[in-house]
Coordinates of C-alpha atoms in Angstrom, one line a residue:
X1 CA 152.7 -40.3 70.7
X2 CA 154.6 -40.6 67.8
X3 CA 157.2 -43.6 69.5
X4 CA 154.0 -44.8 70.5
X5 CA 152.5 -45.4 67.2
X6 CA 155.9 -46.5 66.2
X7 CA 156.5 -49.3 68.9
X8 CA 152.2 -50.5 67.4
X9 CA 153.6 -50.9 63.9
X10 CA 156.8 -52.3 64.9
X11 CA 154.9 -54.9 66.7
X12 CA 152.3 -55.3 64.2
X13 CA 155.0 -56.2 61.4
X14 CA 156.6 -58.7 63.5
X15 CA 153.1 -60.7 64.4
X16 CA 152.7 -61.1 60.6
X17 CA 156.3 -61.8 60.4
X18 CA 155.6 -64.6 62.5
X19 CA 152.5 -65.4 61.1
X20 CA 153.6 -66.0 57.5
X21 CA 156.9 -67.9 59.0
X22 CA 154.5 -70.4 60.8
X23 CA 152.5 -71.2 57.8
X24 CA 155.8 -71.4 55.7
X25 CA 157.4 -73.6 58.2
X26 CA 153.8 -76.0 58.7
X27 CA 153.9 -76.2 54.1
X28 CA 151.1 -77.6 53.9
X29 CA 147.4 -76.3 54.3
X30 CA 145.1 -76.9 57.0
X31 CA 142.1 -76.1 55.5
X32 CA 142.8 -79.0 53.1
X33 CA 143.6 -81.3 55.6
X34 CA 140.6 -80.5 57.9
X35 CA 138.5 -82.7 54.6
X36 CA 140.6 -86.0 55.1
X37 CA 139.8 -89.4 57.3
X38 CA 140.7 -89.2 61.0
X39 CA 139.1 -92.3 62.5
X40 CA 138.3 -95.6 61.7
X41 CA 135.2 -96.4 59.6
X42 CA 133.2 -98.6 57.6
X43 CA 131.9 -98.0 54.2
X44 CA 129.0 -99.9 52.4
X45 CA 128.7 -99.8 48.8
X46 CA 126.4 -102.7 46.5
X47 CA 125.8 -106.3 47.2
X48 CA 127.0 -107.8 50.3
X49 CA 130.5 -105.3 49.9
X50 CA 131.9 -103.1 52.2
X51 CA 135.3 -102.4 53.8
X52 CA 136.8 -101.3 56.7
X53 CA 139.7 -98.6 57.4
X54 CA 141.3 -100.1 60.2
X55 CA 144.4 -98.0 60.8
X56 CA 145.5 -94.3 60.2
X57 CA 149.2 -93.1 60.7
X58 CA 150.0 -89.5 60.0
X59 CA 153.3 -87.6 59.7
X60 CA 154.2 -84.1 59.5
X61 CA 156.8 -84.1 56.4
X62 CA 159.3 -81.2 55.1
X63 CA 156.5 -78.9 53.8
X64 CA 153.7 -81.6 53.1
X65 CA 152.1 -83.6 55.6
X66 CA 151.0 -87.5 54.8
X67 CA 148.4 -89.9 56.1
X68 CA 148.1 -93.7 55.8
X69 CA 144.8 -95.5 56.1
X70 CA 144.7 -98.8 55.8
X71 CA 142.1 -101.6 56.3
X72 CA 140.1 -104.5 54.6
X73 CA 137.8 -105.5 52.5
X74 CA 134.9 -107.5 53.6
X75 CA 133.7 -109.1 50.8
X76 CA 134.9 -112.7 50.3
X77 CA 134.2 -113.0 46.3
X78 CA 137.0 -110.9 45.3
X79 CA 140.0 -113.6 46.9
X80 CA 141.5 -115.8 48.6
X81 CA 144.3 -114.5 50.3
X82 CA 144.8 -111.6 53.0
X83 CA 147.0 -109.6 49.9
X84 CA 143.7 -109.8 47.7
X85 CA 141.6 -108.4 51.2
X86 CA 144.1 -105.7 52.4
X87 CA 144.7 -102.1 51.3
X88 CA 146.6 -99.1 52.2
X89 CA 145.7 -95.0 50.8
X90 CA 148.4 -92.6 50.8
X91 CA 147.0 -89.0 51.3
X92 CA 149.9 -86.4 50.9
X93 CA 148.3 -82.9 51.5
X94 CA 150.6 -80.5 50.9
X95 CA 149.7 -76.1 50.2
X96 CA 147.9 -76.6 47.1
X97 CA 146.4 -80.1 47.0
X98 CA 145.9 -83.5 48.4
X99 CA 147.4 -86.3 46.1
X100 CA 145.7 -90.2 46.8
X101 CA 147.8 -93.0 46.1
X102 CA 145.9 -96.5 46.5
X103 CA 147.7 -99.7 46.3
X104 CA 144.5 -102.2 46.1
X105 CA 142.5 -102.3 42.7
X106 CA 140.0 -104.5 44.5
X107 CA 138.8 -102.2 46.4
X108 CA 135.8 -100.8 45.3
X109 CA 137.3 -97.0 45.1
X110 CA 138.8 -95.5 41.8
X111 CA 139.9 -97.1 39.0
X112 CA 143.3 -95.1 39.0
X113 CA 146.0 -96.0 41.3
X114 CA 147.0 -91.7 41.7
X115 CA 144.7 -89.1 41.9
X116 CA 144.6 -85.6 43.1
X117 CA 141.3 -85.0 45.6
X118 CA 141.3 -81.8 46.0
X119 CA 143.2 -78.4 45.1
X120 CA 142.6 -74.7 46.2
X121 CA 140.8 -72.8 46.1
X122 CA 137.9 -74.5 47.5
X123 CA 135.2 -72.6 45.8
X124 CA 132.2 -73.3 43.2
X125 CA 133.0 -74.3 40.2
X126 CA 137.1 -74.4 40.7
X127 CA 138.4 -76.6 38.0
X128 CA 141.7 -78.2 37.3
X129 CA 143.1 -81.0 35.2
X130 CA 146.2 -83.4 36.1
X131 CA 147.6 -86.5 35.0
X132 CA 145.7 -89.8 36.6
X133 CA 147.7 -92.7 37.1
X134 CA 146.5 -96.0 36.3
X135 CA 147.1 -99.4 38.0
X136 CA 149.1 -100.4 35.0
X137 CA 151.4 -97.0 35.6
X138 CA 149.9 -95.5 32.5
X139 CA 148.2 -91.8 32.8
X140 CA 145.0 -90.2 31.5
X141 CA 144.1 -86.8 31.8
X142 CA 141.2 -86.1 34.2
X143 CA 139.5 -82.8 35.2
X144 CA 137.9 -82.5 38.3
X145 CA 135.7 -79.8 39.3
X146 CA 134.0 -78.6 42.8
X147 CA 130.2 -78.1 41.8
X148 CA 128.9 -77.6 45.4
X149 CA 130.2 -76.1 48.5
X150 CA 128.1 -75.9 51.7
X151 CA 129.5 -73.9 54.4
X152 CA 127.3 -74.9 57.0
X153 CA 127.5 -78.7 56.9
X154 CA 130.9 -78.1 56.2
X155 CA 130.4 -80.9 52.4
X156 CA 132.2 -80.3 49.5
X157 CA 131.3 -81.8 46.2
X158 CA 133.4 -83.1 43.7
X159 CA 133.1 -84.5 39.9
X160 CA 136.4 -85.8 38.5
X161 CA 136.0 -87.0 34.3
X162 CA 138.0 -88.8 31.8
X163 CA 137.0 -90.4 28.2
X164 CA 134.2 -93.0 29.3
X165 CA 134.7 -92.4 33.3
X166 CA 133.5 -90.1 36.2
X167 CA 133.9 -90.1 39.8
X168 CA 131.9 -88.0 42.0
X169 CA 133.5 -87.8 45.7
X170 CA 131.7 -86.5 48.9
X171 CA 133.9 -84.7 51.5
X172 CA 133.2 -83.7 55.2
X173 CA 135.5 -81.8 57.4
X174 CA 137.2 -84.8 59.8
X175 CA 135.5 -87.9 57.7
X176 CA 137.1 -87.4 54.8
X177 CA 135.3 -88.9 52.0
X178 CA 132.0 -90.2 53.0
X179 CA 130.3 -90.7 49.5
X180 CA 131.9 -92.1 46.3
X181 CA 130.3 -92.9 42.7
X182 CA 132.1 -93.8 39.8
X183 CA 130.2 -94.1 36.0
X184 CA 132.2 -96.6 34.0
X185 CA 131.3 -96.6 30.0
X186 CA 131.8 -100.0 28.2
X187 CA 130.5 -99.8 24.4
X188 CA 127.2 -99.3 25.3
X189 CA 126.7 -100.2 28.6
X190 CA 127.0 -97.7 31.7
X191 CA 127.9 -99.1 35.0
X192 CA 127.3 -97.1 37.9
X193 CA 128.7 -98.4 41.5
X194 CA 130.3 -96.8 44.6
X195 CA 130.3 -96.6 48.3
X196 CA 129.1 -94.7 51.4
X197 CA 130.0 -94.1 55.1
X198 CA 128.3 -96.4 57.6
X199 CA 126.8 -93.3 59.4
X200 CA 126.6 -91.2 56.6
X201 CA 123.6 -90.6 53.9
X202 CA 123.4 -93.6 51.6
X203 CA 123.9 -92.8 47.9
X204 CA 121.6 -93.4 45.6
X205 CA 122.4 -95.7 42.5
X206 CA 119.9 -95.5 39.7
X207 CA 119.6 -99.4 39.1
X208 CA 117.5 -98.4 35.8
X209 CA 120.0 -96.0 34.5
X210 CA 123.1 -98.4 35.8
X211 CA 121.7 -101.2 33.9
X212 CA 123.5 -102.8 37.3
X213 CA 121.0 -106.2 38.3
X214 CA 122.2 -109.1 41.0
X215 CA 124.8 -111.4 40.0
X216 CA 122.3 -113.9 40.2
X217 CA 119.7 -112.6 38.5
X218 CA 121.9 -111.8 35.6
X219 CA 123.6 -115.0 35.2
X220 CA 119.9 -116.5 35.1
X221 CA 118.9 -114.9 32.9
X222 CA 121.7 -115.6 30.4
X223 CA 120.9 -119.0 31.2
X224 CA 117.9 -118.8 30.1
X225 CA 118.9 -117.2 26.6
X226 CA 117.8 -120.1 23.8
X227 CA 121.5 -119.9 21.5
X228 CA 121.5 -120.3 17.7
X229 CA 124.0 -122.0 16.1
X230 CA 126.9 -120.4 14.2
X231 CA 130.0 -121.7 12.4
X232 CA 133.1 -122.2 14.4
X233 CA 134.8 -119.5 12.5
X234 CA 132.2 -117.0 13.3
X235 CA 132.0 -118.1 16.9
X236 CA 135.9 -117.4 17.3
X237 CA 135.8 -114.2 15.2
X238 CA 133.4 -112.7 18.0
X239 CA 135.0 -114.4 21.0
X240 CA 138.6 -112.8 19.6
X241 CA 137.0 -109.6 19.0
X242 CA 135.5 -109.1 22.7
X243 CA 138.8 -110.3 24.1
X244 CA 141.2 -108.0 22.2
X245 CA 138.3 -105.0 22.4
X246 CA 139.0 -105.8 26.5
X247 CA 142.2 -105.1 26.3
X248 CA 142.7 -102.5 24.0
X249 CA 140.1 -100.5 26.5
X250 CA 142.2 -101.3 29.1
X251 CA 145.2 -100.1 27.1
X252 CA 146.9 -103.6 27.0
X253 CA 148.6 -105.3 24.4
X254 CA 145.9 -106.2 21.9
X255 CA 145.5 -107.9 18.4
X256 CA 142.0 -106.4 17.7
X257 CA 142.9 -105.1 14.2
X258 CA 143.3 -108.6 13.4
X259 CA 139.3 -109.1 13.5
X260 CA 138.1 -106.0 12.2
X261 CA 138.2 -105.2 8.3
X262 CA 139.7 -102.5 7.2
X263 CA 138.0 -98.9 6.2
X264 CA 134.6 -100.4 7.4
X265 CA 132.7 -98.8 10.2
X266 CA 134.3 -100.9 12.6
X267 CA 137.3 -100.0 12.2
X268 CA 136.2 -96.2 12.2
X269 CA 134.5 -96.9 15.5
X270 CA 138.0 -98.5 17.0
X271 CA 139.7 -95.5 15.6
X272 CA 137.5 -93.0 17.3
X273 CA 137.5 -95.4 20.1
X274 CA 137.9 -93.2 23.9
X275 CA 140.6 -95.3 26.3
X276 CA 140.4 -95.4 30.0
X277 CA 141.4 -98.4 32.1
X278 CA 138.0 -99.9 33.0
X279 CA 139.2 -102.3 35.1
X280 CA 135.4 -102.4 36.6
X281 CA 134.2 -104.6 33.3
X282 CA 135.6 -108.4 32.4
X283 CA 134.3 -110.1 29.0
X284 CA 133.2 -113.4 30.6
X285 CA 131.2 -114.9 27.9
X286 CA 128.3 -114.7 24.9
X287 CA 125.4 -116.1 23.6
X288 CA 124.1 -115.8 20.2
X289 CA 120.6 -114.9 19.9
X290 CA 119.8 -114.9 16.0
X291 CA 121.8 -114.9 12.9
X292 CA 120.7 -113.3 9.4
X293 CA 122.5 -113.4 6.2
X294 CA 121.8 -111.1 3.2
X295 CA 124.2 -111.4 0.5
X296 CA 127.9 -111.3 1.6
X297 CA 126.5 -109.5 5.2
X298 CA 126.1 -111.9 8.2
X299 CA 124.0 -110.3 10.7
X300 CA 124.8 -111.9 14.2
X301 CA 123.0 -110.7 17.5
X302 CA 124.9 -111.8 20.2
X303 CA 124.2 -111.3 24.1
X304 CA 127.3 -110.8 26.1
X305 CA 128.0 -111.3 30.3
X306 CA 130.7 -109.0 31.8
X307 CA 131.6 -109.6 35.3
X308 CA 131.8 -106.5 37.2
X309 CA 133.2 -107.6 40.5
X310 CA 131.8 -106.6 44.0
X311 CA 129.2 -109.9 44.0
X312 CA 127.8 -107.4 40.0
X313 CA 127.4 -109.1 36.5
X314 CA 125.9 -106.6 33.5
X315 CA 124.1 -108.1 30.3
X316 CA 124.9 -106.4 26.8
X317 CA 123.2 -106.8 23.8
X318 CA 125.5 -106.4 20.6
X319 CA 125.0 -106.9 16.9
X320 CA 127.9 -108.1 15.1
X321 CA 128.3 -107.7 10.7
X322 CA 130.5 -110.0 9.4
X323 CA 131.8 -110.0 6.0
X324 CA 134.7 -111.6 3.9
X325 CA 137.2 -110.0 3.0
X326 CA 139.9 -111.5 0.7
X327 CA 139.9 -115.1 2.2
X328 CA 139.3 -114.1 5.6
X329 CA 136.0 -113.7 7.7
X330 CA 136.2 -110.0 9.4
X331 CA 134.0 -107.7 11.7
X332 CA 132.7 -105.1 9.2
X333 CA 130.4 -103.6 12.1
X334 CA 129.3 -103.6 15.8
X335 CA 126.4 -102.0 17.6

């Protein structure tokens, strides 16, 4: 009985032997990978967008295991070339997380070029925080946490946030992704756009909380905007200030403290300013709507188009105080 019990044990050690060698040998975790993109698809997001994966190639690695999907985009407004149409994820999943790399800014996904999906454990209200990469190889922190779980349709929720930006990703076991939203912040404005899979549940945008309107509508209705004149000066004070505003956002090179006077609440607001590469908004052009002076205070009221790609324009109201300061003409204030 004894050698018996003995030969069980015995037996029993070396199945778990072989158990933990297999899943030491395999690196990376299935579980994970059972949530990424298997087949082809189509995703529809806003407008007359929507792109396709095409292609997926996977390889099992030294302890990590990658996938390539790449595709198109079918949306004929964002270029001219196939470059400007084509793009290719990188999924590398390996025992704790799945890291995306995307090499097409067009395409109407994340605004970072390196993010990480998802990370164990896959449970309610897991949190974790990594370093996002951004298109221009600079990094923001992001946190991303898992606010809904559901065993039985086999979903898992995600909302990923940075200063000014949030993406909220839908997986399914075998689809991968089959919802994505992402919340852009610009001054005042919020954007809200996204995409869903073909065969999927459509996501819903809120248009009235987006502020998000058709391209044409938009543009009509700036057209439609009677301007008041201003001086040259002022024009080109404004004009620099959105530019330089643009790219300071987008953490480019920028001139913007040349516009703004100093220890005035504009230049508190650019100090306190929150920096995330919103590659989503482009300053296009502004109207001015009325002009006040009281004093040394110019009052301008300026209306502002922003292209947000994908076939999308947004409207923004902004009122500009100017004021001299020494000889110059500055921004003392913006809201």
């Amino acid at each position: 009985m004894r050698i018996r019990w003995g030969l069980m044990i015995l037996m029993s050690l070396l199945i778990c032997t072989a158990c933990n060698h297999s899943n030491e040998q395999m690196g990376y975790d299935p579980d994970l990978l059972s949530y990424m993109v298997s087949e082809p698809a189509r995703y529809y997001g806003e407008g007359q967008y929507y792109h396709e994966i095409q292609k997926i190639e996977s390889t099992a690695l030294d302890k990590q295991y990658r996938i390539e999907a790449s595709g198109e985009i079918k949306d004929t407004s964002i270029g001219k070339t196939y470059i400007d149409y084509a793009f290719n994820y990188q999924f590398l999943i390996t025992d704790q997380m799945i890291l995306q790399t995307l090499n097409n800014n067009r395409l109407n996904d994340s605004d970072f070029k390196e993010i990480e999906l998802l990370r164990l454990p896959l449970e309610v209200g897991h949190t974790w925080t990594f370093n996002a990469v951004m298109f221009n190889d600079k990094t923001v922190k992001m946190t991303a946490e898992i606010f809904e779980v559901n065993d039985t349709s086999d979903e898992i929720k995600v909302r990923y946030t940075a200063n000014g930006y949030v993406e909220t990703r839908f997986f399914k076991k075998k689809f991968g992704v089959t919802d994505f939203i992402k919340e852009v912040a610009y001054k005042d404005v919020k954007a809200i756009s996204g995409f869903h899979l073909e065969e999927g549940k459509k996501i819903g945008l809120p248009r009235s909380e987006s502020k998000i309107k058709e391209n044409s509508n938009e543009e009509n209705a700036f057209a439609d905007i009677n301007e008041v004149n201003v001086t040259p000066v002022e024009h080109d004070l404004i004009l620099g200030f959105n530019q330089n505003y643009e790219k300071k956002i987008k953490l480019e090179t920028d001139n913007l403290l040349d516009y703004i006077m100093p220890e005035s609440p504009a230049s508190e607001k650019i100090d306190n300013l929150k920096f995330v590469d919103v590659g989503t908004f482009n300053f296009m052009k502004f109207k001015v709507k009325s002009k006040t002076t009281v004093g040394d205070l110019s009052t301008i009221e300026v209306v502002e188009l922003y292209d947000l790609g994908n076939d999308q324009s947004i409207l923004n109201t902004v009122t500009y105080t100017l004021k001299i300061y020494g000889d110059q003409l500055m921004i003392y204030d913006f809201e």
